[in-house]
Tab-separated table of N, CA, C and O in Angstrom:
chain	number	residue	atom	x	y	z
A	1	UNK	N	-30.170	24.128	-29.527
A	1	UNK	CA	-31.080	25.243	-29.482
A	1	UNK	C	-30.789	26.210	-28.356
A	1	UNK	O	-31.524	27.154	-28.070
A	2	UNK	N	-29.464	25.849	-27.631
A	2	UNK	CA	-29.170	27.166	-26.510
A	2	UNK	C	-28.502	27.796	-26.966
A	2	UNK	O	-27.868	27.503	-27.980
A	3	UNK	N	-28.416	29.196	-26.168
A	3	UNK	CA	-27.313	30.091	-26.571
A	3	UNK	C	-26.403	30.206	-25.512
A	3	UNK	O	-26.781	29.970	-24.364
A	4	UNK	N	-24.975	30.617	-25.813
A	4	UNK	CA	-24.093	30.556	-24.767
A	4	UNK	C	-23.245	31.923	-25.258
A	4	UNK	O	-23.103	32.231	-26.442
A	5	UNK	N	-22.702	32.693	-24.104
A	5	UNK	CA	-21.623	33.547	-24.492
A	5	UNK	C	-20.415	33.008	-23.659
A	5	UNK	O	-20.379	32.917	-22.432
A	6	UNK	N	-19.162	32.575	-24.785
A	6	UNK	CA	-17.659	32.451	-23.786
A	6	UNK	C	-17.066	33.752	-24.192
A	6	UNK	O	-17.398	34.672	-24.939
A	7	UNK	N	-15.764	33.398	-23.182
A	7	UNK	CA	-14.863	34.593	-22.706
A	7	UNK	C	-13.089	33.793	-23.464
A	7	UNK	O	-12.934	32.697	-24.004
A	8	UNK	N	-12.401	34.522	-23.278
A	8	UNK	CA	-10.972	33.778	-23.289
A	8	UNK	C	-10.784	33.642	-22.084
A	8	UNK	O	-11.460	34.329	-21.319
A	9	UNK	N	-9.655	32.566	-21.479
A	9	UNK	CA	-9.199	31.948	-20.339
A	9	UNK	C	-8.183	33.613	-19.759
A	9	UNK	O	-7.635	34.436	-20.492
A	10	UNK	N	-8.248	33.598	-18.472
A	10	UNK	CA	-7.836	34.621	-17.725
A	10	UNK	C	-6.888	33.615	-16.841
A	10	UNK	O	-7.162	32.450	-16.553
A	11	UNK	N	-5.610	34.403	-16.451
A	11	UNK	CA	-4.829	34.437	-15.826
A	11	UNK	C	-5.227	33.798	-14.311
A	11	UNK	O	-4.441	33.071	-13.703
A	12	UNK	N	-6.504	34.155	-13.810
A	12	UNK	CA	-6.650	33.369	-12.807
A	12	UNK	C	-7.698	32.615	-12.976
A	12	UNK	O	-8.626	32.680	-12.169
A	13	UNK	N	-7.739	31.661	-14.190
A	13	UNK	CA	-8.305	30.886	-14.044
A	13	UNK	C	-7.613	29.402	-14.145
A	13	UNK	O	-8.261	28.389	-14.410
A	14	UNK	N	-6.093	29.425	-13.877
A	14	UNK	CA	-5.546	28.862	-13.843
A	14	UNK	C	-5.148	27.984	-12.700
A	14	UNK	O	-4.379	27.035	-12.848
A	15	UNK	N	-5.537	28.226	-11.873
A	15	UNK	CA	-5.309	27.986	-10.040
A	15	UNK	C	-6.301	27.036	-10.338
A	15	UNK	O	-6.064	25.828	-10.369
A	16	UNK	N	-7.633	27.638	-10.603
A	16	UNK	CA	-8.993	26.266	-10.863
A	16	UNK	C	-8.915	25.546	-11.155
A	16	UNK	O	-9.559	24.558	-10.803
A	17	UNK	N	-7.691	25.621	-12.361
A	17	UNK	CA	-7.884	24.781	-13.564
A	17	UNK	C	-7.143	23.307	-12.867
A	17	UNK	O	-7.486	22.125	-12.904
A	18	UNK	N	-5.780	24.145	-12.130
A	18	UNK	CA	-5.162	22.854	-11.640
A	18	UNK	C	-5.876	22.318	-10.061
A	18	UNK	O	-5.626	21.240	-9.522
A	19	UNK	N	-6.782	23.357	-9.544
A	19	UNK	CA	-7.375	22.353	-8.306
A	19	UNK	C	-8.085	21.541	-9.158
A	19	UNK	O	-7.852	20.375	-8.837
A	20	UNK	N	-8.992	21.610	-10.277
A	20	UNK	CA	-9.606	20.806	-11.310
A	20	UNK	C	-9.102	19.278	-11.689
A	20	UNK	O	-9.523	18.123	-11.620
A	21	UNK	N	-8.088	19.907	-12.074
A	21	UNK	CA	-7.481	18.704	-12.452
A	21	UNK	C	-7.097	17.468	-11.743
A	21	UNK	O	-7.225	16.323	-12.176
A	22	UNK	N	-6.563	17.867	-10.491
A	22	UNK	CA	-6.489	16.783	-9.521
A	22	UNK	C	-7.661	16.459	-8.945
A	22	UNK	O	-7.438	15.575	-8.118
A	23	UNK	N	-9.219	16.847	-8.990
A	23	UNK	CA	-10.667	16.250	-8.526
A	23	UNK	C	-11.020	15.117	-9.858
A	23	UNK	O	-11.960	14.333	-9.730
A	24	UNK	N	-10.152	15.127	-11.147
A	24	UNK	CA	-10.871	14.578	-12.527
A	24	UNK	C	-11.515	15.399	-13.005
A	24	UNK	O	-11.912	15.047	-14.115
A	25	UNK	N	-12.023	16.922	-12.551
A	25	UNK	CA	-12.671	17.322	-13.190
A	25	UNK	C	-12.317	18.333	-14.471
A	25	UNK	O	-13.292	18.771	-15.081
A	26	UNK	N	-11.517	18.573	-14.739
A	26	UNK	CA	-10.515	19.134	-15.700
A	26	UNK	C	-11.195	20.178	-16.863
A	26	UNK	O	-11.083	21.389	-17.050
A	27	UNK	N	-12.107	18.883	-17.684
A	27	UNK	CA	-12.844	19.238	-18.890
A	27	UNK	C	-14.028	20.236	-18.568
A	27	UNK	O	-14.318	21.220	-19.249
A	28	UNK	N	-14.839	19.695	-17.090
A	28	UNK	CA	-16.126	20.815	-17.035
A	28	UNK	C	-15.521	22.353	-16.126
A	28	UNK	O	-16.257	23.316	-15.909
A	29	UNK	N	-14.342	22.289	-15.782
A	29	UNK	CA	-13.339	23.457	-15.444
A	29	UNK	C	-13.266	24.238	-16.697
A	29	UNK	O	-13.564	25.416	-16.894
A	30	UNK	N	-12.690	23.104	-17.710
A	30	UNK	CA	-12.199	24.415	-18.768
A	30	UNK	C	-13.247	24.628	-19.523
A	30	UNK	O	-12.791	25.496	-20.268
A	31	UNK	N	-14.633	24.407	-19.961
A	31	UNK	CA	-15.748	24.937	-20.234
A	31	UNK	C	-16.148	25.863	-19.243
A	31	UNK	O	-16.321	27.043	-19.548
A	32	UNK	N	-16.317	25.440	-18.048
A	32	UNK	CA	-16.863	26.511	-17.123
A	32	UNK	C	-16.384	27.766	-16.823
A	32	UNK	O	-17.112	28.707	-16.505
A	33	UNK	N	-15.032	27.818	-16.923
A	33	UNK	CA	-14.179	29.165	-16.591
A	33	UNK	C	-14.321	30.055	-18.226
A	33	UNK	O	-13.952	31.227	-18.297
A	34	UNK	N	-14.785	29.459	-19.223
A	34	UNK	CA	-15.003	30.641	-20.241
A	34	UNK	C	-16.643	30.919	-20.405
A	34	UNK	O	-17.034	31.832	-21.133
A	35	UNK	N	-17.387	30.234	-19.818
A	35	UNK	CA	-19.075	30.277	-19.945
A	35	UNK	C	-19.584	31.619	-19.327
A	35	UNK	O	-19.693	31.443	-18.113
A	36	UNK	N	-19.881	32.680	-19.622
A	36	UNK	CA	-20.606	33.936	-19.198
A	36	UNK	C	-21.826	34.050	-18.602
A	36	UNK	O	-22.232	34.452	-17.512
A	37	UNK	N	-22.532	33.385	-20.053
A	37	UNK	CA	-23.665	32.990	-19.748
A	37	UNK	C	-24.260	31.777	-20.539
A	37	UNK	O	-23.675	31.342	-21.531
A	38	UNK	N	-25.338	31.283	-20.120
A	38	UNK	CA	-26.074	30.555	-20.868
A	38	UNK	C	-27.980	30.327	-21.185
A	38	UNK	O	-28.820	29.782	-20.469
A	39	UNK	N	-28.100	30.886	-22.311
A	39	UNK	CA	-29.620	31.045	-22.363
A	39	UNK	C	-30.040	32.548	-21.504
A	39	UNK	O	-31.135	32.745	-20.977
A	40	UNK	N	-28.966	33.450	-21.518
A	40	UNK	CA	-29.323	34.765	-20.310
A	40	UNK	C	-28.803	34.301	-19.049
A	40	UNK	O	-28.599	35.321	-18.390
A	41	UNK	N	-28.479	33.271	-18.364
A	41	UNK	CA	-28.270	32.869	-17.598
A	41	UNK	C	-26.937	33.051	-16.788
A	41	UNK	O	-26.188	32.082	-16.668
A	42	UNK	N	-26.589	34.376	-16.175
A	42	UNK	CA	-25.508	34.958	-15.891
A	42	UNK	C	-24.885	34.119	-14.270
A	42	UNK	O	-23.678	34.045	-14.042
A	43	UNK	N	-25.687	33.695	-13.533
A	43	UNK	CA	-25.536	33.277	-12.260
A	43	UNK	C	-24.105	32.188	-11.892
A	43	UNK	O	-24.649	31.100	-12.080
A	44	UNK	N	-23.051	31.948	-11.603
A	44	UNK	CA	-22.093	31.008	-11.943
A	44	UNK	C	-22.512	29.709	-11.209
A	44	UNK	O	-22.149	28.648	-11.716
A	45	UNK	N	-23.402	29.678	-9.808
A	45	UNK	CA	-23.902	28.427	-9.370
A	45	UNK	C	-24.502	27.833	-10.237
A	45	UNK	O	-24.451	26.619	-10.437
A	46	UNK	N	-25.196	28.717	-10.902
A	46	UNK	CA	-26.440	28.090	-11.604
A	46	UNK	C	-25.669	27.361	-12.977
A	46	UNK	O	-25.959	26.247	-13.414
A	47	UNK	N	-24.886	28.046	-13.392
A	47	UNK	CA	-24.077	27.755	-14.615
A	47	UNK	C	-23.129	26.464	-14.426
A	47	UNK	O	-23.202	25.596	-15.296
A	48	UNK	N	-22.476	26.329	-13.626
A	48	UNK	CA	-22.124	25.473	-12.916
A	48	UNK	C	-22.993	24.175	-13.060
A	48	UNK	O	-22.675	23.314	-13.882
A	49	UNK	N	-24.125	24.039	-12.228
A	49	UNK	CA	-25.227	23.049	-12.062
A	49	UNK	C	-25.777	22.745	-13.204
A	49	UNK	O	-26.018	21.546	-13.346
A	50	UNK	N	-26.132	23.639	-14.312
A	50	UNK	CA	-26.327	23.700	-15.526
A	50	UNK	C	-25.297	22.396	-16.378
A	50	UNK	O	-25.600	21.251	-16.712
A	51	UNK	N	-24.198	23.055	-16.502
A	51	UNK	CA	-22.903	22.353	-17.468
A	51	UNK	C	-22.651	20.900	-16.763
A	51	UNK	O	-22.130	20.115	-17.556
A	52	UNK	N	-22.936	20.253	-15.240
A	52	UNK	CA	-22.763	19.425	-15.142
A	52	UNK	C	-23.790	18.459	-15.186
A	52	UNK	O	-23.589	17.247	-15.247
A	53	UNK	N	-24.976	19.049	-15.151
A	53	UNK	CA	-26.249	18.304	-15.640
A	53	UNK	C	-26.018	18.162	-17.146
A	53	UNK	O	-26.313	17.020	-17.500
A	54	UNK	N	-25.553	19.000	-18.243
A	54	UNK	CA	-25.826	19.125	-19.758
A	54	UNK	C	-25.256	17.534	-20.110
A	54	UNK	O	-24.340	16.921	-19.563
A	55	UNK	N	-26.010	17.180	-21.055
A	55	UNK	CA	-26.065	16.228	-21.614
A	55	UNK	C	-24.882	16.160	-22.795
A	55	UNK	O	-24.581	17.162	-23.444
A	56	UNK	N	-24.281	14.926	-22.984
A	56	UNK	CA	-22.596	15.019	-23.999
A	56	UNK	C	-23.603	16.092	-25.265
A	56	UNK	O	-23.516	17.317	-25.178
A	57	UNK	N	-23.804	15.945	-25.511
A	57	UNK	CA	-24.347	16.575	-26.977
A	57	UNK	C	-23.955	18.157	-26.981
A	57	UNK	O	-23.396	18.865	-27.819
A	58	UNK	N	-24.563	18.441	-25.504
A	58	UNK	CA	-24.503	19.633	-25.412
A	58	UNK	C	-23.041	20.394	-24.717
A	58	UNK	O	-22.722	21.582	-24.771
A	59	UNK	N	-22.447	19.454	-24.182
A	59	UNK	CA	-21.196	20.057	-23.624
A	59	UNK	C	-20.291	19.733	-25.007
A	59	UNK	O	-19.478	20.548	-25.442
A	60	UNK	N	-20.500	18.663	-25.523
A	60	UNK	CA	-19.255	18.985	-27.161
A	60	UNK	C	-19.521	20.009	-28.110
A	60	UNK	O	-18.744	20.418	-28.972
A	61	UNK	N	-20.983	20.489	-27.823
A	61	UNK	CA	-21.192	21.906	-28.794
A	61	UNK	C	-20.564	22.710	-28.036
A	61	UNK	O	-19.774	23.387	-28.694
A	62	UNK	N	-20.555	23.026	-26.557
A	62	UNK	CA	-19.485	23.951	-26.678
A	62	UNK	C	-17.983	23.805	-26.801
A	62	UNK	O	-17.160	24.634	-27.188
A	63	UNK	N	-17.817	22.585	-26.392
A	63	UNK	CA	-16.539	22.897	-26.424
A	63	UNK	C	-16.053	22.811	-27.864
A	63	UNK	O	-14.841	23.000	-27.973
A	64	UNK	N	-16.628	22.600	-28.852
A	64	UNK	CA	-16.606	22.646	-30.071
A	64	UNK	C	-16.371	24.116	-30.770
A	64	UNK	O	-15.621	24.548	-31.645
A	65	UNK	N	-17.097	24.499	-30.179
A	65	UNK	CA	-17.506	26.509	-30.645
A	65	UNK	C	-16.515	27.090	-29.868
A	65	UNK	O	-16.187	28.150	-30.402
A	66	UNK	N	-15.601	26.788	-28.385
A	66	UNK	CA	-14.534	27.196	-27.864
A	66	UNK	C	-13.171	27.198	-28.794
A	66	UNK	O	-12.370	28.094	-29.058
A	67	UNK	N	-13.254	25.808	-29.177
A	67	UNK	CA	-11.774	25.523	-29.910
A	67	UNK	C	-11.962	26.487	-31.307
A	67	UNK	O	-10.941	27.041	-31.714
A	68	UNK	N	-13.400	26.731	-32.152
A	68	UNK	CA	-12.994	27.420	-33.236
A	68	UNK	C	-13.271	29.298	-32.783
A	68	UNK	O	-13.271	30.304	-33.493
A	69	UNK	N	-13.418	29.159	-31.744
A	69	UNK	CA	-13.080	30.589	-31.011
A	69	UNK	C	-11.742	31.384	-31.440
A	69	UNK	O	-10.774	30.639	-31.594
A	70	UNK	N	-11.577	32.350	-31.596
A	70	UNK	CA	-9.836	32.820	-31.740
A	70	UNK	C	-10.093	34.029	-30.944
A	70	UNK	O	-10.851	34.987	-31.089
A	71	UNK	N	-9.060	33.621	-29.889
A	71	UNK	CA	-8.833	34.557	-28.936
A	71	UNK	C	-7.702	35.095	-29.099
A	71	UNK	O	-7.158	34.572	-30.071
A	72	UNK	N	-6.856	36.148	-28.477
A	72	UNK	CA	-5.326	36.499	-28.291
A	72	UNK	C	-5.395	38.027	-29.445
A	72	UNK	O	-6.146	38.694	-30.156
A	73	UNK	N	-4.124	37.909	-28.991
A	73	UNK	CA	-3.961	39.219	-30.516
A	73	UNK	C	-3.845	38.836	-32.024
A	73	UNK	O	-3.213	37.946	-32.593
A	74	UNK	N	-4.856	40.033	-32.569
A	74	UNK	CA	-4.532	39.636	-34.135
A	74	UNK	C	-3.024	39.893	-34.403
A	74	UNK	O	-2.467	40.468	-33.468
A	75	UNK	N	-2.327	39.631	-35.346
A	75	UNK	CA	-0.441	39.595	-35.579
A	75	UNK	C	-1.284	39.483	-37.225
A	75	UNK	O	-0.712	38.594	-37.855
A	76	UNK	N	-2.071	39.910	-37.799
A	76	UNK	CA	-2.268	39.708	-39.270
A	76	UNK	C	-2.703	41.136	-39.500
A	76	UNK	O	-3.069	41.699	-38.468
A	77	UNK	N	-2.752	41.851	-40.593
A	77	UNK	CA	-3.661	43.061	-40.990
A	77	UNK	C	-3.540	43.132	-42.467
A	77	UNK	O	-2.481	43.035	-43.086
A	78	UNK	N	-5.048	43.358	-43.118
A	78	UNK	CA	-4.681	43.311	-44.828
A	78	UNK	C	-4.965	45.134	-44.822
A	78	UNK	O	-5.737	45.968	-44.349
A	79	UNK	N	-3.723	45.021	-45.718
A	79	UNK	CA	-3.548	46.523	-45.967
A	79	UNK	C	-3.877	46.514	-47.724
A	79	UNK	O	-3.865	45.424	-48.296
A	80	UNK	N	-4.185	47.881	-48.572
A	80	UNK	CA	-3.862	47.985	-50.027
A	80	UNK	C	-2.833	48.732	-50.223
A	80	UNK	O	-2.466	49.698	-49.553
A	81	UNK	N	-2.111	48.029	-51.657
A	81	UNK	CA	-1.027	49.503	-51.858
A	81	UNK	C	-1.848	50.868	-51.954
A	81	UNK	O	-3.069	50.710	-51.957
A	82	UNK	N	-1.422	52.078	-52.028
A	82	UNK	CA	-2.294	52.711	-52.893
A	82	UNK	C	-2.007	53.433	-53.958
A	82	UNK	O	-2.571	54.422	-54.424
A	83	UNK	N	-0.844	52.698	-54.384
A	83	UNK	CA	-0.346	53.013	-55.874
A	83	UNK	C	-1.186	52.121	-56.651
A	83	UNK	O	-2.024	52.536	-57.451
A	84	UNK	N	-0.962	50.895	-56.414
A	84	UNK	CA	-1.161	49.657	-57.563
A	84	UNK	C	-2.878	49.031	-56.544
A	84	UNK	O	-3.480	48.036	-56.949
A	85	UNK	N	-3.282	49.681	-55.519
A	85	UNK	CA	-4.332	48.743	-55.458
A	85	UNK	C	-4.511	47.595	-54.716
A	85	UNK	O	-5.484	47.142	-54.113
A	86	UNK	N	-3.132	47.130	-54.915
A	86	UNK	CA	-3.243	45.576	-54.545
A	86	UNK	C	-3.664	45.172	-52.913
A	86	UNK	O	-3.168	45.853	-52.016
A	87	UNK	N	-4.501	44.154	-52.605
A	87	UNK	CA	-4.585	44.103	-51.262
A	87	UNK	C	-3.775	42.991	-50.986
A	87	UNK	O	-3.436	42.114	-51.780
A	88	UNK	N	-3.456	43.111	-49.637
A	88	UNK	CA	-2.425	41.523	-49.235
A	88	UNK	C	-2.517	41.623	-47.829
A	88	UNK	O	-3.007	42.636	-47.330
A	89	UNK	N	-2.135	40.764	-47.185
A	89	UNK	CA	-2.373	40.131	-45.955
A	89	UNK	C	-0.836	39.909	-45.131
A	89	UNK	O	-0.113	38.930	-45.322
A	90	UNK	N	-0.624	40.675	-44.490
A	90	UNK	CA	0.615	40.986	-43.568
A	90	UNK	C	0.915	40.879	-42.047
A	90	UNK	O	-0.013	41.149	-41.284
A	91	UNK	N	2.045	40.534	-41.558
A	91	UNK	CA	2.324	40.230	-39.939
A	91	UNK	C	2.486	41.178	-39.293
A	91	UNK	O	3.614	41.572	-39.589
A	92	UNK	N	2.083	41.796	-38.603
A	92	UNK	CA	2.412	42.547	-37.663
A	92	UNK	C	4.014	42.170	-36.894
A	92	UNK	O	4.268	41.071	-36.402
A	93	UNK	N	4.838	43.175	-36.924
A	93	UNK	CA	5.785	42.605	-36.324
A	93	UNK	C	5.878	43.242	-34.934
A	93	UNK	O	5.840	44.429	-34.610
A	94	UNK	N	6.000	42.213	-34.258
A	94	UNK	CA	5.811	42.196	-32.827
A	94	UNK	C	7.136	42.158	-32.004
A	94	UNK	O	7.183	41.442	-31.004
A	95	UNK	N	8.726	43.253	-32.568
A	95	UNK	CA	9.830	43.141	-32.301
A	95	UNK	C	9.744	44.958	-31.508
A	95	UNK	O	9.176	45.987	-31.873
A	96	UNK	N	10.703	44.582	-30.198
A	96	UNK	CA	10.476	46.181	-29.630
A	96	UNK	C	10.579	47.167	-30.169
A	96	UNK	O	10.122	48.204	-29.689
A	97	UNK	N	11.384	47.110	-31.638
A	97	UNK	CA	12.115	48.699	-32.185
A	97	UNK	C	10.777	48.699	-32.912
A	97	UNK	O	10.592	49.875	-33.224
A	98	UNK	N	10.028	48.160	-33.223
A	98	UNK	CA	8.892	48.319	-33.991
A	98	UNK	C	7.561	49.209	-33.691
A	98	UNK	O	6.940	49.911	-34.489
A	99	UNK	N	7.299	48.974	-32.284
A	99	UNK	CA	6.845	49.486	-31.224
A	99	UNK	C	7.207	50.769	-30.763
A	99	UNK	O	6.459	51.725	-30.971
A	100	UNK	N	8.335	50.898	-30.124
A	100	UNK	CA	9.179	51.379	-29.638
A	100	UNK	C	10.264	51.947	-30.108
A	100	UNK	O	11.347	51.828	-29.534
A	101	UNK	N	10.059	52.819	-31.503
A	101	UNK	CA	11.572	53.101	-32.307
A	101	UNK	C	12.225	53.700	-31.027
A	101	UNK	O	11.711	54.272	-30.066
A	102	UNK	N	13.613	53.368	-31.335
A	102	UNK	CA	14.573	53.906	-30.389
A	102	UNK	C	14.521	54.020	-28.909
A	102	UNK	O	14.914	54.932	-28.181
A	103	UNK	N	13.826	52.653	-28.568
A	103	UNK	CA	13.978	52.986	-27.317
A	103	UNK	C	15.107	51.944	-26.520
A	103	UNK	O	15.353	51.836	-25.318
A	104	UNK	N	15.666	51.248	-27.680
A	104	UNK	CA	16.824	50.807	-26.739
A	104	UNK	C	17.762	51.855	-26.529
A	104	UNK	O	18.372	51.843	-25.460
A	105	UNK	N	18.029	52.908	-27.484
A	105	UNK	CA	19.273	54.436	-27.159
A	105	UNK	C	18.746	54.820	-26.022
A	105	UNK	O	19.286	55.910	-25.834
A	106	UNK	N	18.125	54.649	-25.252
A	106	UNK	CA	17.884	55.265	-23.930
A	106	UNK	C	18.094	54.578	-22.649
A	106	UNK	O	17.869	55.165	-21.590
């Protein structure tokens, strides 16, 4: 019955992650470094004190709702023809000339 907002993992939350790891504390690190808020609850002490009081029930819901999270870049886009209509589902290609026509000639 709580509400929580996560974030994706940031670049420096990686330093934590490994002082974390060598205390055992690893798992309430990598919940804690994506937790925003909880219940409105923006404060990080408090959030903190919160997640290590929460009861298993409640720390596997999040980390449950983390893992089916999708973070990163989309690399998919459904386009239609617009001759024939058809819709389909395509990769983004993520190669420099693609991006960048011609910028290796320079």
């Amino acid at each position: 019955g709580r509400s929580a907002t996560i974030r994706a993992m940031r670049g420096s939350d990686e330093g934590r992650l490994l002082a974390a790891r060598q205390k055992g504390e690893i798992m309430t690190e990598l919940i804690f470094t994506r937790l925003v808020d909880v219940d409105g609850l923006d404060d990080r002490g408090s959030i903190r004190n919160w997640l290590r009081a929460a009861p298993s029930r409640d720390r596997n819901a999040l980390r449950l709702a983390m893992e089916k999270q999708e973070f990163g870049f989309q690399t998919q886009i459904d386009i239609t023809c617009p001759v024939c209509h058809t819709e389909q589902r395509v990769e983004i290609m993520s190669l420099r000339d693609f991006f960048f026509p011609g910028s290796h000639d320079q």
